[in-house]
mmCIF file of C-alpha atoms and ligand atoms in Angstrom:
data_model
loop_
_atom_site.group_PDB
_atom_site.id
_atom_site.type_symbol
_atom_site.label_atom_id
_atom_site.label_comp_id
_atom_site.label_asym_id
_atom_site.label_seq_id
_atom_site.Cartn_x
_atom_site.Cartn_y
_atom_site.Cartn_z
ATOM 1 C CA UNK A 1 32.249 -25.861 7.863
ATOM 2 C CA UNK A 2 32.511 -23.922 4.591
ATOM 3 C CA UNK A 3 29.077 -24.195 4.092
ATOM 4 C CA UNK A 4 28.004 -23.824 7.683
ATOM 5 C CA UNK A 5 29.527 -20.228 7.130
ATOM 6 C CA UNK A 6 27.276 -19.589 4.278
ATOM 7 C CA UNK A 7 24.362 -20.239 5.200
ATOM 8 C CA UNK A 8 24.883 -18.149 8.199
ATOM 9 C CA UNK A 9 26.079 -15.580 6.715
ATOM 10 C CA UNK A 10 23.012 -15.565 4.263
ATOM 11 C CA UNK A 11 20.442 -15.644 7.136
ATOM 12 C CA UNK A 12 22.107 -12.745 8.483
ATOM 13 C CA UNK A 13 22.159 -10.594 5.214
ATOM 14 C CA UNK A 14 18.537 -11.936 5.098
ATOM 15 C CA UNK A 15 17.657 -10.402 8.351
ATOM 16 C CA UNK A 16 19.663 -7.387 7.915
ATOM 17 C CA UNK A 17 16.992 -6.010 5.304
ATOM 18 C CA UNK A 18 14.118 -6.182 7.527
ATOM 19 C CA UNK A 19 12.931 -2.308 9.120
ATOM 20 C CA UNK A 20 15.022 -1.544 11.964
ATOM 21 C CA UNK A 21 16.807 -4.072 12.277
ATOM 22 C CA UNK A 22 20.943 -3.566 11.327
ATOM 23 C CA UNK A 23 23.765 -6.229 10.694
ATOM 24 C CA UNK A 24 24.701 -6.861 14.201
ATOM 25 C CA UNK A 25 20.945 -7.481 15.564
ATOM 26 C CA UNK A 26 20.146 -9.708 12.164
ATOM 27 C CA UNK A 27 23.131 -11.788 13.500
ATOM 28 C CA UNK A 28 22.260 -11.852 17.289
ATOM 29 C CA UNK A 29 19.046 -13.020 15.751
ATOM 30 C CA UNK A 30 20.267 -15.864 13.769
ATOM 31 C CA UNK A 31 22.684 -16.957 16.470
ATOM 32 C CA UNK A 32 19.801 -16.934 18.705
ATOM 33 C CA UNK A 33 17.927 -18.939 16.248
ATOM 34 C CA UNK A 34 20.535 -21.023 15.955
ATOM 35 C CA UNK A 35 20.843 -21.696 19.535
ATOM 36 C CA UNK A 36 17.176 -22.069 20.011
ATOM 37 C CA UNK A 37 15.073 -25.733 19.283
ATOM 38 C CA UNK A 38 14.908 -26.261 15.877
ATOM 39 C CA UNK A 39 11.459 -26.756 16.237
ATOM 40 C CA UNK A 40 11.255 -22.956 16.392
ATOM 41 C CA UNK A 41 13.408 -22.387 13.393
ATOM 42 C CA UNK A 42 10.901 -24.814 11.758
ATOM 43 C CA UNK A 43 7.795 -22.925 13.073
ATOM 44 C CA UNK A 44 8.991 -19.249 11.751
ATOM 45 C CA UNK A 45 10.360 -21.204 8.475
ATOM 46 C CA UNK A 46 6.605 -23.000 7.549
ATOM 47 C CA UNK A 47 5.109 -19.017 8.290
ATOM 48 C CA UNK A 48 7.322 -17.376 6.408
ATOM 49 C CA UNK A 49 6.629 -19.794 3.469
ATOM 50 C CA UNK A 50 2.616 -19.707 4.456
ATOM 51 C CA UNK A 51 2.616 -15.862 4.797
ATOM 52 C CA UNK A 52 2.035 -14.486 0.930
ATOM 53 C CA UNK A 53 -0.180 -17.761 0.339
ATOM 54 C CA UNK A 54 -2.027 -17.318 2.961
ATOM 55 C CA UNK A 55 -2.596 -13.304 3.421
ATOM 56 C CA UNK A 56 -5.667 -11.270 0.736
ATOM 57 C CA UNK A 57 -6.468 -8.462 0.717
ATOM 58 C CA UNK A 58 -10.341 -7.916 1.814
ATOM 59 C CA UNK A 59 -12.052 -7.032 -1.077
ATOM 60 C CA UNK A 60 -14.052 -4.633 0.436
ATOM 61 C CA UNK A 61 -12.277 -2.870 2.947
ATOM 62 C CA UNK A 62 -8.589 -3.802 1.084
ATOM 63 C CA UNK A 63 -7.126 -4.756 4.984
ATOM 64 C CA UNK A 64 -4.996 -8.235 5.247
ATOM 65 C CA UNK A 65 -7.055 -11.209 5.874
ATOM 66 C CA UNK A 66 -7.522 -14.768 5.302
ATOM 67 C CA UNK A 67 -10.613 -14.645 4.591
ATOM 68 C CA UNK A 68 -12.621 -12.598 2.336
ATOM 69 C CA UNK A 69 -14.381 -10.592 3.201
ATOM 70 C CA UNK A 70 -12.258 -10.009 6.416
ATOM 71 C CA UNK A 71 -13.492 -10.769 10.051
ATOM 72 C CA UNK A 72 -13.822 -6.789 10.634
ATOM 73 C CA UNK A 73 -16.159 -6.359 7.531
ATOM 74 C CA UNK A 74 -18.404 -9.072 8.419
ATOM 75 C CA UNK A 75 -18.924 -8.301 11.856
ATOM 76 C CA UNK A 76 -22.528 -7.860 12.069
ATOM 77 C CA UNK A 77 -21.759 -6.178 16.039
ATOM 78 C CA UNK A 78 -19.312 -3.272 14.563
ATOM 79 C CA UNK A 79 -20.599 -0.027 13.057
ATOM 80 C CA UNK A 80 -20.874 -0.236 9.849
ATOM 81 C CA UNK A 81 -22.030 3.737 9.715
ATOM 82 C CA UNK A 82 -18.588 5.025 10.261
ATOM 83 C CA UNK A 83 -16.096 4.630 7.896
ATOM 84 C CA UNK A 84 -11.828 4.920 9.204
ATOM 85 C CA UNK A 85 -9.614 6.015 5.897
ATOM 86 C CA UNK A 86 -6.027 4.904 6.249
ATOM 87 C CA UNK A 87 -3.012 5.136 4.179
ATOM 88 C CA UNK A 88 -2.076 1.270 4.898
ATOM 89 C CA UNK A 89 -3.183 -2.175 5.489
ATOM 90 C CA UNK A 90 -0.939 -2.068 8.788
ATOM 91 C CA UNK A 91 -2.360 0.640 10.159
ATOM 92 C CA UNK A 92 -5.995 -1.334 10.839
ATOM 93 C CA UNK A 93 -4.231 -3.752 13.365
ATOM 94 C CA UNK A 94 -2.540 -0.270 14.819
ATOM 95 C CA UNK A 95 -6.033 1.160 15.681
ATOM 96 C CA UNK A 96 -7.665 -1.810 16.551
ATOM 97 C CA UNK A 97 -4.956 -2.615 19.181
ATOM 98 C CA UNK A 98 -6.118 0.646 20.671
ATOM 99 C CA UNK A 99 -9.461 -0.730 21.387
ATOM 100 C CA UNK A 100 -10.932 2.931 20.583
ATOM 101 C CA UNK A 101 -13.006 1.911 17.559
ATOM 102 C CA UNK A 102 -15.805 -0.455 16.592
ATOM 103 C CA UNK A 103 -16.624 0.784 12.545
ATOM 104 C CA UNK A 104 -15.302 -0.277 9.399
ATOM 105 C CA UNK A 105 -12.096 0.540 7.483
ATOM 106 C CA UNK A 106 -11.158 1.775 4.646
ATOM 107 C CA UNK A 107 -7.565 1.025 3.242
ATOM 108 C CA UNK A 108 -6.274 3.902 0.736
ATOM 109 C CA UNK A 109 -2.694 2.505 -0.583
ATOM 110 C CA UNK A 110 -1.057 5.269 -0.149
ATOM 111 C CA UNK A 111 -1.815 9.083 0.235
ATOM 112 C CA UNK A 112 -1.668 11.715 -2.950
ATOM 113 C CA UNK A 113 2.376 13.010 -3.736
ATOM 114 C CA UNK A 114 2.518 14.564 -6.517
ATOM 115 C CA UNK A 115 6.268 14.639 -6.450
ATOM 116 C CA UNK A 116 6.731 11.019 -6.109
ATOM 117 C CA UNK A 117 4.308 10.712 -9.022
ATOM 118 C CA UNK A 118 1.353 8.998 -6.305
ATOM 119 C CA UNK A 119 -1.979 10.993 -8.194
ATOM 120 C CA UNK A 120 -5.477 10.560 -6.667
ATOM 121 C CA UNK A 121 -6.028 7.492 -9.405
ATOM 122 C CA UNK A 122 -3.748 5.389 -7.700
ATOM 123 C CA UNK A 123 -5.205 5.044 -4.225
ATOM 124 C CA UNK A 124 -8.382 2.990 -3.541
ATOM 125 C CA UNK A 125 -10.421 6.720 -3.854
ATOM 126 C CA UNK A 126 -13.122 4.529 -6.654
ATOM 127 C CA UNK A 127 -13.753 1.742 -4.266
ATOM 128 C CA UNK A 128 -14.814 4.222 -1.422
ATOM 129 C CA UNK A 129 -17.163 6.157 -3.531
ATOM 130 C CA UNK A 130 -18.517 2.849 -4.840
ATOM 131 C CA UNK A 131 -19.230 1.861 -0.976
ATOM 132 C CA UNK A 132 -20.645 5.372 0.069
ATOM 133 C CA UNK A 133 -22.933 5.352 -3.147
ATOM 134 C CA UNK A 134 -24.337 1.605 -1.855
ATOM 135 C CA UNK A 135 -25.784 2.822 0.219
ATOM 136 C CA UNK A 136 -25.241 1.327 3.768
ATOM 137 C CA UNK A 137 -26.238 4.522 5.342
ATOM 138 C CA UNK A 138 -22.452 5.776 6.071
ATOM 139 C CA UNK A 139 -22.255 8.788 8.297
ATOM 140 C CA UNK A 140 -19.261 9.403 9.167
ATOM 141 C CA UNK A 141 -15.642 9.158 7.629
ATOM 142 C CA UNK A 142 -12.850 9.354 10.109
ATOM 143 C CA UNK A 143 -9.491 10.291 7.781
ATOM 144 C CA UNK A 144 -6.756 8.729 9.747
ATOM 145 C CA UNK A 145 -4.109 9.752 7.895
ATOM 146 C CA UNK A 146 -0.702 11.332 9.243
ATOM 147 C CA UNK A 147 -0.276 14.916 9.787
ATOM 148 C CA UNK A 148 2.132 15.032 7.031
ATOM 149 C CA UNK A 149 1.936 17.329 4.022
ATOM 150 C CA UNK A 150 0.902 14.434 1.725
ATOM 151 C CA UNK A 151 -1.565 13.175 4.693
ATOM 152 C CA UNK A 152 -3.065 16.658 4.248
ATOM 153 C CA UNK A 153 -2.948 17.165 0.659
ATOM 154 C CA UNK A 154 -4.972 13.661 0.760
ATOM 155 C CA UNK A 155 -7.772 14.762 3.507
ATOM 156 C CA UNK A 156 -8.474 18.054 1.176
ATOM 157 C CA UNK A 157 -8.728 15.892 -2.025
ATOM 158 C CA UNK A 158 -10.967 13.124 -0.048
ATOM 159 C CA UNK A 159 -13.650 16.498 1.376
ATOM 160 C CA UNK A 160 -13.328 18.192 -1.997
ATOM 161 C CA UNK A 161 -14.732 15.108 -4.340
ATOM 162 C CA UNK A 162 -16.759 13.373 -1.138
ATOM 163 C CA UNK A 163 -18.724 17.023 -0.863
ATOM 164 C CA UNK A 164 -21.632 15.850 -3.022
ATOM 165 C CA UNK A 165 -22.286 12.639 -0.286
ATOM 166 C CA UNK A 166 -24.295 13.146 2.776
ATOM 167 C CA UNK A 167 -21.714 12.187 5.242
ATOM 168 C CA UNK A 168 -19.653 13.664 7.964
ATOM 169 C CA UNK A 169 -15.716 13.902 7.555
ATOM 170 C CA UNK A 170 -13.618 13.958 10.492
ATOM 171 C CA UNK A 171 -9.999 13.862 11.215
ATOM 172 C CA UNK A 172 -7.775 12.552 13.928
ATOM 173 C CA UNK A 173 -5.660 15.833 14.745
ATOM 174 C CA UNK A 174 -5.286 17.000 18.017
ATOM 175 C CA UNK A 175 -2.453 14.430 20.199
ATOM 176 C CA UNK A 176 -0.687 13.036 16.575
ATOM 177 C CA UNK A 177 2.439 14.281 16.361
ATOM 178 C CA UNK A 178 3.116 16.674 13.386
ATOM 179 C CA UNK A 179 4.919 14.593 10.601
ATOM 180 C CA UNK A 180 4.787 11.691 12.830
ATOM 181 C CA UNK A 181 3.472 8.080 11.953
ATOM 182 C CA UNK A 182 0.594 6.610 13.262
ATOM 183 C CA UNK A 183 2.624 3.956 14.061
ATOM 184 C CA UNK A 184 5.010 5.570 16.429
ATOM 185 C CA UNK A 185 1.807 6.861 18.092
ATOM 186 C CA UNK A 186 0.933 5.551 21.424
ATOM 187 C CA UNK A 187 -1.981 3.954 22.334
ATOM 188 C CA UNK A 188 -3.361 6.133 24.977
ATOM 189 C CA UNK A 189 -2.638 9.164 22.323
ATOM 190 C CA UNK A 190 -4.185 7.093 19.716
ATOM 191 C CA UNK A 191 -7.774 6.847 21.563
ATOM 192 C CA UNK A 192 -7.562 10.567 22.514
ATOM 193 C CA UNK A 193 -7.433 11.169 18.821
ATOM 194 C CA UNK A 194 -10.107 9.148 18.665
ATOM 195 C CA UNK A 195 -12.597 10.634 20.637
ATOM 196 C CA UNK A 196 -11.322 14.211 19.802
ATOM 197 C CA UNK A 197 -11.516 13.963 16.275
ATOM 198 C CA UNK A 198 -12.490 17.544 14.583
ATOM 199 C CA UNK A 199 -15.066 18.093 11.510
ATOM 200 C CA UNK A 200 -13.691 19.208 8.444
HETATM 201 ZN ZN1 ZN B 301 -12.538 -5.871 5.190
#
């Protein structure tokens, strides 16, 4: 019994550290685990353990994949003109559950905060010049970053040094919420943004 208690109790402290979720959901979640087929314990168990072996990062874009380059780079029917910036790897699967957009990505790693030490050098900034200066004929770069003082600080630094390339720089602005997360956006807004993105 002693050791029944232990595990449980592990599981829940487990769960407890995931986003949004506080002790007493992490232990409705385990109880519900508990109470559910072990076959389903089993499941989440073997994709938990598959997840960081199984997940790259596409070297071109920098999105999660398991294959490389990812199904969204090689798709010969997307746009390959237009270019979306984001801050993260998450935010791809945000957009593309929208079903506003049909170019490529372009995964950033962060966006520029000087205060927290994050400087231009330490986002993905070399890798997109390298793909605007292969020349695949990009047009257009869509900066879907949040309207956030570092999302802005990041959208100046990306037109200032991307001024010497022949392509257009938009930004999703009007419908995000100010300081919100692109996650938190709905879809509906989302696709608005989309097609009512401004030149800067
Ligand atoms: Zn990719």
């Amino acid at each position: 019994m002693k050791q029944e208690q232990g595990i449980l109790d592990r599981l829940v402290s487990l769960f407890s550290k995931l986003p949004g979720i506080g002790k007493k959901s992490a232990t409705r979640i385990v109880y519900h685990i508990l109470g559910t087929d072990s076959a389903y314990a089993l499941t989440l168990a073997d994709e938990l353990y598959e997840l960081h072996k199984k997940i790259l990062r596409c070297e071109t874009c920098g999105g999660f994949t398991e294959s490389n380059p990812c199904p969204i780079c090689s798709d010969s029917a997307r746009n390959h003109s237009i270019i979306c910036i984001v801050e993260r790897a998450q935010d791809i699967r945000i957009i593309e559950e929208a079903h506003e957009y049909n170019g490529a990505y372009h995964v950033l790693g962060g966006l520029i905060a000087p205060l927290e030490g994050i400087s231009p050098g330490d986002l993905s900034i070399g890798k997109l010049i390298s793909r605007l200066k292969e020349g695949h004929n990009i047009a257009e770069l869509i900066l879907a970053l949040n309207p956030t003082l570092e999302g802005d600080t990041t959208a100046l630094y990306l037109q200032k040094i991307l001024k010497e390339f022949p392509v257009e720089i938009t930004r999703l602005a009007s419908g995000l919420p100010v300081g919100g997360d692109l996650e938190y956006t709905d879809r509906l807004t989302l696709s608005r943004s989309f097609r009512g993105r401004i030149k800067i």
